[in-house]
PDB file of C-alpha atoms in Angstrom:
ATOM      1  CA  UNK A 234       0.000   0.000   0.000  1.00  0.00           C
ATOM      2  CA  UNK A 235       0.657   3.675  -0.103  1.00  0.00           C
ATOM      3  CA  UNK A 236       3.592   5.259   2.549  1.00  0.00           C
ATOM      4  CA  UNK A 237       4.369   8.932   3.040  1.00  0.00           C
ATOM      5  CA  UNK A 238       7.098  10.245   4.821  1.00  0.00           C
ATOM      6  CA  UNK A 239       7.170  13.517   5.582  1.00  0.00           C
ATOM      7  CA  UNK A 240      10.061  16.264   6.856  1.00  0.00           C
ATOM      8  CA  UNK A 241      10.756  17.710   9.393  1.00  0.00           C
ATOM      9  CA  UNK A 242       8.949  16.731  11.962  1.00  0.00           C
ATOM     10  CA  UNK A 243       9.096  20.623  14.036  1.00  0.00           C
ATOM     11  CA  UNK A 244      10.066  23.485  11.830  1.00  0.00           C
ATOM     12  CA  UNK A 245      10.420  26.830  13.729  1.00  0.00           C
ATOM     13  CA  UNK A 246      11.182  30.006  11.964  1.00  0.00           C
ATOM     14  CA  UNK A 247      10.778  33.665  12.202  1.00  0.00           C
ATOM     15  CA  UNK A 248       7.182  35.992  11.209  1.00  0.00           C
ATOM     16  CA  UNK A 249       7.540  36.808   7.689  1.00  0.00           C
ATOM     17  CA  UNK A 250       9.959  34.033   6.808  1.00  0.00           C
ATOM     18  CA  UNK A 251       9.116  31.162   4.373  1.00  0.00           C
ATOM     19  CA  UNK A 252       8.580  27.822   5.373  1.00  0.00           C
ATOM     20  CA  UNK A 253       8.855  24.617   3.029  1.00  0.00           C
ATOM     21  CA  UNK A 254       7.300  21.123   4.286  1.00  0.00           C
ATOM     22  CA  UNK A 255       8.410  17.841   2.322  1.00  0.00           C
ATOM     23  CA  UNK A 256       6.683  14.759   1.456  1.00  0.00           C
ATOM     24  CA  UNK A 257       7.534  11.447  -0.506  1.00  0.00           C
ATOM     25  CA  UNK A 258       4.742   8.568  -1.271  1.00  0.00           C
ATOM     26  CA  UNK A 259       5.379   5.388  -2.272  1.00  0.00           C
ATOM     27  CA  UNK A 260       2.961   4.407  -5.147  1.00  0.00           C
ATOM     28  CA  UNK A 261       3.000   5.972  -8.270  1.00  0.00           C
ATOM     29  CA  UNK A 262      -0.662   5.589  -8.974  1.00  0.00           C
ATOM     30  CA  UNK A 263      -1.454   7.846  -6.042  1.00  0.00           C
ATOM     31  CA  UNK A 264      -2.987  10.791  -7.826  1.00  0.00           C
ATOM     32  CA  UNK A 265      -4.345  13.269  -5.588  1.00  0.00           C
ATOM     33  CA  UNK A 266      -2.157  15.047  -2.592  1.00  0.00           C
ATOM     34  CA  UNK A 267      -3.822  17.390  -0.330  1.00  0.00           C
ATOM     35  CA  UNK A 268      -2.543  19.540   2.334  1.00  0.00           C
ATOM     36  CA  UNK A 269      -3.902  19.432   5.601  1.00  0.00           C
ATOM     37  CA  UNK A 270      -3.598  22.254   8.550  1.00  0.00           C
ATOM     38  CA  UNK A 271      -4.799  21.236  12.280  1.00  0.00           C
ATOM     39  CA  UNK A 272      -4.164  23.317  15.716  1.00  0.00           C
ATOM     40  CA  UNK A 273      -4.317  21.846  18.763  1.00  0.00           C
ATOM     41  CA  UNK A 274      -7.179  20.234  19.604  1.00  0.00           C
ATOM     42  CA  UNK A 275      -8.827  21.310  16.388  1.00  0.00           C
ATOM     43  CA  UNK A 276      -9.861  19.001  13.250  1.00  0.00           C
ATOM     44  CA  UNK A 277      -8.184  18.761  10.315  1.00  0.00           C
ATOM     45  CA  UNK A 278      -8.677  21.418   7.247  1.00  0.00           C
ATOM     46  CA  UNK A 279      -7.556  21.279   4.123  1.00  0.00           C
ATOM     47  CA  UNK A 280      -5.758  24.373   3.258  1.00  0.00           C
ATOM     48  CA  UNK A 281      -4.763  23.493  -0.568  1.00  0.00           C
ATOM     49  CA  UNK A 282      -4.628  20.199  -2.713  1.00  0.00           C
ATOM     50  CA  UNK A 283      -3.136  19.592  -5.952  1.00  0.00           C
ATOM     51  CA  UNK A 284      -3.766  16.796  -8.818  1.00  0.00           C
ATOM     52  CA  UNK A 285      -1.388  14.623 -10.757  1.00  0.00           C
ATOM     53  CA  UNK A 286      -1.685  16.833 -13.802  1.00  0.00           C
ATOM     54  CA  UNK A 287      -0.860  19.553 -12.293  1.00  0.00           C
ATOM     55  CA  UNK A 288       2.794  20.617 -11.452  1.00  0.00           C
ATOM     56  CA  UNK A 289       2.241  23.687  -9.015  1.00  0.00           C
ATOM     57  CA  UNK A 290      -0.571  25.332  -7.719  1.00  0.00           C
ATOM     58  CA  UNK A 291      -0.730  28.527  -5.611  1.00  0.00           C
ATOM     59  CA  UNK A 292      -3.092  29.743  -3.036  1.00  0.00           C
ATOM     60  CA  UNK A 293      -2.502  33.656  -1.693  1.00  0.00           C
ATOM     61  CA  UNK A 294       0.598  32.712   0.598  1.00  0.00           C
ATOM     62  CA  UNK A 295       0.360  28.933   0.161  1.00  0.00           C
ATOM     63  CA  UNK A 296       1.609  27.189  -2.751  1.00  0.00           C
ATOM     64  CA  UNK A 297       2.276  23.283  -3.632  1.00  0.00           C
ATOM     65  CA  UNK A 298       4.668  21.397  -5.815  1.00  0.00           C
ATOM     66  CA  UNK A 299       4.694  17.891  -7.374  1.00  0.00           C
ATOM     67  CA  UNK A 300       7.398  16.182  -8.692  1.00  0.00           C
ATOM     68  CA  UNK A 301       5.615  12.932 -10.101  1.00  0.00           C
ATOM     69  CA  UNK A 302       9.034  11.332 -11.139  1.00  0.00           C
ATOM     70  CA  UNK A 303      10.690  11.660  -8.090  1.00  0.00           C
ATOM     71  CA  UNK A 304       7.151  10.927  -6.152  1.00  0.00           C
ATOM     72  CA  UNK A 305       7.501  14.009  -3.789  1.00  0.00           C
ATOM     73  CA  UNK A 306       5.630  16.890  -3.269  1.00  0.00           C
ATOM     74  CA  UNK A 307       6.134  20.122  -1.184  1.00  0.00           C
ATOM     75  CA  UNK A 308       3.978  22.570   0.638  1.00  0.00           C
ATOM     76  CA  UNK A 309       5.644  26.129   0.376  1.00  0.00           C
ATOM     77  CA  UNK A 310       4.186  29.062   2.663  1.00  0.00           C
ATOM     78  CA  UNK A 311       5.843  32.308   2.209  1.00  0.00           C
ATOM     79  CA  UNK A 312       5.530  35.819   4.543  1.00  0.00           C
ATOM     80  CA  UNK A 313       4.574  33.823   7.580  1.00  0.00           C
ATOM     81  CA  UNK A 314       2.586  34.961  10.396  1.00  0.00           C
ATOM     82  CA  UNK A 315       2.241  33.732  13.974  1.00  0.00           C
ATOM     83  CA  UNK A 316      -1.354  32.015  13.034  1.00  0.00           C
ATOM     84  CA  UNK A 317       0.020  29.920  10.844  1.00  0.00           C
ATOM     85  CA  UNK A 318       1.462  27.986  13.851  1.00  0.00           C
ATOM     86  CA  UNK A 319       0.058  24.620  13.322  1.00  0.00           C
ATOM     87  CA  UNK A 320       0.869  20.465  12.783  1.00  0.00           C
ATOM     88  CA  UNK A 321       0.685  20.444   8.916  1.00  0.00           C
ATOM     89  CA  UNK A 322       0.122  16.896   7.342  1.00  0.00           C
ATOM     90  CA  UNK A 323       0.582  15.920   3.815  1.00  0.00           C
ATOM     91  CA  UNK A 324      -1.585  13.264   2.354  1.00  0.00           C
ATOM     92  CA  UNK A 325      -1.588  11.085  -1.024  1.00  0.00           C
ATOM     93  CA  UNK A 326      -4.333   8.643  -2.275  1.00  0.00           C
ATOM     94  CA  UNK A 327      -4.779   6.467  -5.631  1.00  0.00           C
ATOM     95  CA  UNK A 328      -7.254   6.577  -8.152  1.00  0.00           C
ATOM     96  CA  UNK A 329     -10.677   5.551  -7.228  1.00  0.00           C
ATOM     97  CA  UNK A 330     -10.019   1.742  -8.773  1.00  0.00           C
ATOM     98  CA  UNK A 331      -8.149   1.681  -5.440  1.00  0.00           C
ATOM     99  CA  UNK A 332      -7.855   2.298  -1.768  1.00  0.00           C
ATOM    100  CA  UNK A 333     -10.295   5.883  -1.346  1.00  0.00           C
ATOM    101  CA  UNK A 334      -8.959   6.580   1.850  1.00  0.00           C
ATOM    102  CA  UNK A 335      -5.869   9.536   2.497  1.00  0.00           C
ATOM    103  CA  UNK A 336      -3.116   7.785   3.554  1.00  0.00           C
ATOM    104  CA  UNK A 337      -1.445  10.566   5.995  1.00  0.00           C
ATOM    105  CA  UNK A 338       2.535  11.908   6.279  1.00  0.00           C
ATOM    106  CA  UNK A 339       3.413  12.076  10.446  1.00  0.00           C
ATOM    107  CA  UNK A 340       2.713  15.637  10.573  1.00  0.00           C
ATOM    108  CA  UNK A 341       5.089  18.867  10.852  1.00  0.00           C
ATOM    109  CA  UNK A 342       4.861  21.223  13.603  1.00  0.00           C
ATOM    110  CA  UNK A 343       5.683  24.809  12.461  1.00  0.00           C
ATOM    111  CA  UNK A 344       5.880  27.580  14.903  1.00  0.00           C
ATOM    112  CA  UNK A 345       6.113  31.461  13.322  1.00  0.00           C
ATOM    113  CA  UNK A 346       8.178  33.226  16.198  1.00  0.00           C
ATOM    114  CA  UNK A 347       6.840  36.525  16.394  1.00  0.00           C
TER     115      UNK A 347
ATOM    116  CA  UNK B 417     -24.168  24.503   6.197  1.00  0.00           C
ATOM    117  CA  UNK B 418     -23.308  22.177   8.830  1.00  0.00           C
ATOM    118  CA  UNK B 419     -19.862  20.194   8.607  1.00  0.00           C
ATOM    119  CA  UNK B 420     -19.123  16.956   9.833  1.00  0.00           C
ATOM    120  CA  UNK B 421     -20.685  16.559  13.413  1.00  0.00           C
ATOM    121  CA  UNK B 422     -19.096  13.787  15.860  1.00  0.00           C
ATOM    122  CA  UNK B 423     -20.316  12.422  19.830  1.00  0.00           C
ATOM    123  CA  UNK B 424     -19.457  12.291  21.928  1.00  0.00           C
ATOM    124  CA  UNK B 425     -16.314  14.889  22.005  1.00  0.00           C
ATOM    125  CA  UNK B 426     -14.907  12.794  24.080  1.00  0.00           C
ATOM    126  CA  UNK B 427     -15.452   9.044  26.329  1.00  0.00           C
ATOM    127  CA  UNK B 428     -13.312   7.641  29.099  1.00  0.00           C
ATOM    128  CA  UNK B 429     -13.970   4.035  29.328  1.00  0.00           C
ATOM    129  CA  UNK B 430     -12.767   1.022  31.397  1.00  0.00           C
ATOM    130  CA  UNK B 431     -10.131  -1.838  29.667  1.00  0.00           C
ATOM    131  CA  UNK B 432     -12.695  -4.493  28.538  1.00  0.00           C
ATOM    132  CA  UNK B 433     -15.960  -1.940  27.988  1.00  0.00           C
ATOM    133  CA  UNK B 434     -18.150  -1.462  24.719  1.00  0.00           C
ATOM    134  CA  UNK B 435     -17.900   2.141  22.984  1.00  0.00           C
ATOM    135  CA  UNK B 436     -19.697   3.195  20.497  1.00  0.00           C
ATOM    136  CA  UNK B 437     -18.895   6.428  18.559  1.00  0.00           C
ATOM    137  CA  UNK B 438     -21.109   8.601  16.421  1.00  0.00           C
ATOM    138  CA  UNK B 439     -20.352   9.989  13.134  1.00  0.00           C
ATOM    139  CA  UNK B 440     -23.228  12.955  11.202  1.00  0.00           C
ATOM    140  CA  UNK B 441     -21.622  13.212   8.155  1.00  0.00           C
ATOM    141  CA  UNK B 442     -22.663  17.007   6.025  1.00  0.00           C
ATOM    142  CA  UNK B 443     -25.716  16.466   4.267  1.00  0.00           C
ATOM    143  CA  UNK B 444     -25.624  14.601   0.885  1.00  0.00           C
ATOM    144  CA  UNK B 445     -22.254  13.302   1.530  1.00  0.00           C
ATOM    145  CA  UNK B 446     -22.453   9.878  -0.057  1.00  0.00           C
ATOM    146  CA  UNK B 447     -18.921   9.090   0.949  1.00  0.00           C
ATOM    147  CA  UNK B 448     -18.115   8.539   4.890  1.00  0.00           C
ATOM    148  CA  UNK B 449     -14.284   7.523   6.609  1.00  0.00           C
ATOM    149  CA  UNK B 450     -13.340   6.698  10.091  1.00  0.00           C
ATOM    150  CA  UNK B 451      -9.736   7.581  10.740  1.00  0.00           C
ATOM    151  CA  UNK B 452      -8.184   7.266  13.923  1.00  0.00           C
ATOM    152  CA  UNK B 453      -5.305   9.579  15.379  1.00  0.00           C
ATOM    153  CA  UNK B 454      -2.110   8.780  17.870  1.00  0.00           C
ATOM    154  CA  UNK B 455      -0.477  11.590  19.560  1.00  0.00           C
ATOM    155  CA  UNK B 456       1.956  12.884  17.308  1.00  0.00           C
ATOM    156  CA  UNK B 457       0.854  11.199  14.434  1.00  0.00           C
ATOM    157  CA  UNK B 458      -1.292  11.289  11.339  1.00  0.00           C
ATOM    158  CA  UNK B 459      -4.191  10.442  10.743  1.00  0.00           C
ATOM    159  CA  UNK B 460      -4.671   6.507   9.845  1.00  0.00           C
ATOM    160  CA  UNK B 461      -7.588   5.286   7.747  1.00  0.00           C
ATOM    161  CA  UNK B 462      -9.825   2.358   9.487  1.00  0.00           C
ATOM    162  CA  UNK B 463     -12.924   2.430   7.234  1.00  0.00           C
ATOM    163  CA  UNK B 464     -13.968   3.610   4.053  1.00  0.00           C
ATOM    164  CA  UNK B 465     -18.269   3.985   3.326  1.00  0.00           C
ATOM    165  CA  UNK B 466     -20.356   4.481  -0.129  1.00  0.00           C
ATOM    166  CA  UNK B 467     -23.651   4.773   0.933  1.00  0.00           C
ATOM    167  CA  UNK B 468     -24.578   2.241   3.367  1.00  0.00           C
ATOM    168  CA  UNK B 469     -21.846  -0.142   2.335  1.00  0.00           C
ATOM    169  CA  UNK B 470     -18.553  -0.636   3.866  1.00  0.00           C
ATOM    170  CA  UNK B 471     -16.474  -0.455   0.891  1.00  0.00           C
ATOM    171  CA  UNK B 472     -13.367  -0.663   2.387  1.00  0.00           C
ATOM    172  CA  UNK B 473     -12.768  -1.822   5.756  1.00  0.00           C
ATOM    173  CA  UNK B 474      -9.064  -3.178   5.061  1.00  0.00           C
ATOM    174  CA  UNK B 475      -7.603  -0.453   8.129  1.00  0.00           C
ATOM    175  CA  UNK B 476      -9.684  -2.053  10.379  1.00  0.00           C
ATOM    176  CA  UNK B 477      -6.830  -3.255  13.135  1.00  0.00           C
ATOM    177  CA  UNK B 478      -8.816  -6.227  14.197  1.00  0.00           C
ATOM    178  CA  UNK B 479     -12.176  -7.855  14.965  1.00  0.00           C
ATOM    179  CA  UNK B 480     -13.111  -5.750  17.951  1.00  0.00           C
ATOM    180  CA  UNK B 481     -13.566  -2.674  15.750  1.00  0.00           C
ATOM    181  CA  UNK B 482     -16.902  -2.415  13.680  1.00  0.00           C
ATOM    182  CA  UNK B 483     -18.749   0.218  11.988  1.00  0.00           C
ATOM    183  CA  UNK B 484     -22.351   0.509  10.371  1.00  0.00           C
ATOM    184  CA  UNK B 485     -24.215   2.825   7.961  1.00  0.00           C
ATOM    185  CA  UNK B 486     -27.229   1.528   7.825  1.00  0.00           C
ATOM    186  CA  UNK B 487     -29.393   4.674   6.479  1.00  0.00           C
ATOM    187  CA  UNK B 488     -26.367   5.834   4.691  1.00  0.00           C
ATOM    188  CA  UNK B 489     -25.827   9.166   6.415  1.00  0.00           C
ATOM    189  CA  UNK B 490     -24.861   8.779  10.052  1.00  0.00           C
ATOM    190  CA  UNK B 491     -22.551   6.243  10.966  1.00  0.00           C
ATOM    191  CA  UNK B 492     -21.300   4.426  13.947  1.00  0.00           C
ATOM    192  CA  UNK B 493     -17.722   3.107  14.989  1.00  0.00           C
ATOM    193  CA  UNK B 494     -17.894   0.023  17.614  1.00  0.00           C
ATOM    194  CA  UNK B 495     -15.203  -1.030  19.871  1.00  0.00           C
ATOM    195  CA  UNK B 496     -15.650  -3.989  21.786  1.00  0.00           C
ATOM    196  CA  UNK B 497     -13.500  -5.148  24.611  1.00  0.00           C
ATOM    197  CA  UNK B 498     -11.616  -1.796  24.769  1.00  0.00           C
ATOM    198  CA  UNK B 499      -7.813  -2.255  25.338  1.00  0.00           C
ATOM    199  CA  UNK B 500      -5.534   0.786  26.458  1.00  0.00           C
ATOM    200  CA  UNK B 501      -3.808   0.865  22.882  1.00  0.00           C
ATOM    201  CA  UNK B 502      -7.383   1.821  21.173  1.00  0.00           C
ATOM    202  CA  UNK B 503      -6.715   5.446  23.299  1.00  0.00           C
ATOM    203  CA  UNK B 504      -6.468   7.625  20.217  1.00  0.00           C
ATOM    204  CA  UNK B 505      -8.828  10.265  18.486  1.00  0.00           C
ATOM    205  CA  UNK B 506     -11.289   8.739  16.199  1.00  0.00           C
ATOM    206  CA  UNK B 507     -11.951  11.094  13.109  1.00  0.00           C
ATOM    207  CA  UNK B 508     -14.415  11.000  11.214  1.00  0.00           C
ATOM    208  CA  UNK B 509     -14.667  12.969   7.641  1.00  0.00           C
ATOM    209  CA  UNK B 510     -17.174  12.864   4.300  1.00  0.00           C
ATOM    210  CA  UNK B 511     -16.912  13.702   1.062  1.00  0.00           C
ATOM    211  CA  UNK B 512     -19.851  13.864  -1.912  1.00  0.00           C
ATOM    212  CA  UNK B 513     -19.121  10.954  -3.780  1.00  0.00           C
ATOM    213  CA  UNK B 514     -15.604   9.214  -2.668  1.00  0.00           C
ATOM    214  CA  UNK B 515     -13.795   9.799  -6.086  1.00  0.00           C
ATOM    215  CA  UNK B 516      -9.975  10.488  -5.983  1.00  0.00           C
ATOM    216  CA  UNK B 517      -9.516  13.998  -6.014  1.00  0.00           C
ATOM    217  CA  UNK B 518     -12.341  15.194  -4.135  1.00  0.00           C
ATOM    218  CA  UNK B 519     -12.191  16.900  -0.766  1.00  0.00           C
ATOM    219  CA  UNK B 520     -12.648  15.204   2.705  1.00  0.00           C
ATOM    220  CA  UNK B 521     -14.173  17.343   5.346  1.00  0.00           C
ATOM    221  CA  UNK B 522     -13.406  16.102   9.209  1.00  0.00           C
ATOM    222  CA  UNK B 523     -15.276  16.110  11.786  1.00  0.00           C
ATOM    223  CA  UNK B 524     -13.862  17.368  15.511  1.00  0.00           C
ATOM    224  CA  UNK B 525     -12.996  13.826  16.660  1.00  0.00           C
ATOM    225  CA  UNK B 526     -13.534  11.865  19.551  1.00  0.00           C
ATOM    226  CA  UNK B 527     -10.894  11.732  22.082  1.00  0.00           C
ATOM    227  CA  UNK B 528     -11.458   7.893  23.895  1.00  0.00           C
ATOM    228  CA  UNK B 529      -9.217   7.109  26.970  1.00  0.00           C
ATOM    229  CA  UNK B 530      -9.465   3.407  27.839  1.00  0.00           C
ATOM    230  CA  UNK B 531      -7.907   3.158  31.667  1.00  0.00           C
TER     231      UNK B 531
END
């Protein structure tokens, strides 16, 4: 089945900074990756996904990048501000022949010092 | 409109009780999933719902865990003889029709602690 690993694990940086989260899967066939944002004690929301046929896609300070060769894909979020302190998780799941659930990265904890 | 609703927000149970946890998926959502969540960890899938059918149940981590659908819009996650290792949030999340691609709403989660 699908595996995602995802890096780092705690990423701290400073307001207005960017901050880059990576993410590898496992099975090529996995076609759709979504990004997911939750705070503590909160449910998970999507904050931006992006398809297989689709190389980049941007969202105000949020963008996302697939590299379907390599089988990774990065979430980018530029000019950072303290409330986007959060566990981001990454997320990858096959057509709909196979497996319909999100198979889920371990989550990365960014903090935006003030 | 109304997101994904879950119940109880949270249950403390004893090692060896029945739970049973409540799913309201948003209205017309076809597509249902039960997830359940470690600390520190991601979310991982248990059981996958189209309609009233379980069409995937393969995360299922054994026999004690069961869900049902039987109307096709609220669903219901059963643990029986609750261990300490099924502590965890249970997620819940729905989508319209369960095609790749589409977006899966969660619920809030129930937070079980099995003493």
């Amino acid at each position: 089945g699908e595996n995602v690993e995802q890096h780092p694990s705690t990423l701290s940086v400073q307001e207005g900074d960017s901050a880059v989260i990576k993410c590898t899967y496992s099975d090529s066939a996995s076609n759709y990756f979504p990004w997911y944002k939750q705070e503590l004690g909160k449910r998970p929301q999507l904050i931006i996904d992006i398809r297989s046929n689709v190389g980049e896609k941007k969202d105000q300070r949020i963008a996302v990048t697939l590299n379907k060769t390599a089988k990774h894909f990065s979430l980018h979020i530029t000019e950072t501000q303290p409330e986007d302190s959060a566990v981001y998780f990454c997320a990858a799941r096959p057509p709909s022949t196979g497996r319909r659930a999100l198979t889920f990265g371990s989550g990365t904890r960014l903090q935006v010092q003030p | 409109g109304a997101g994904v609703s879950q119940t109880p927000s949270n249950k403390v149970t004893e090692k060896g009780k029945y739970v049973e946890l409540r799913c309201d998926p948003i209205s017309g959502h076809t597509a249902l999933y039960w997830y359940r969540q470690s600390l520190g960890q991601g979310p991982e899938f248990l059981i996958y719902f189209q309609g009233t059918g379980a069409a995937d149940d393969s995360g299922l981590p054994n026999d004690r865990f069961f869900a049902v659908r039987p109307e096709g819009s609220v669903s219901t996650l059963k643990i029986q003889r609750t261990e300490r290792g099924d502590s965890a949030v249970y997620l819940c999340a729905s989508s319209s029709s369960g095609i790749s691609g589409e977006t899966q709403y969660f619920g809030p989660g129930t937070r079980l602690l099995v003493l």
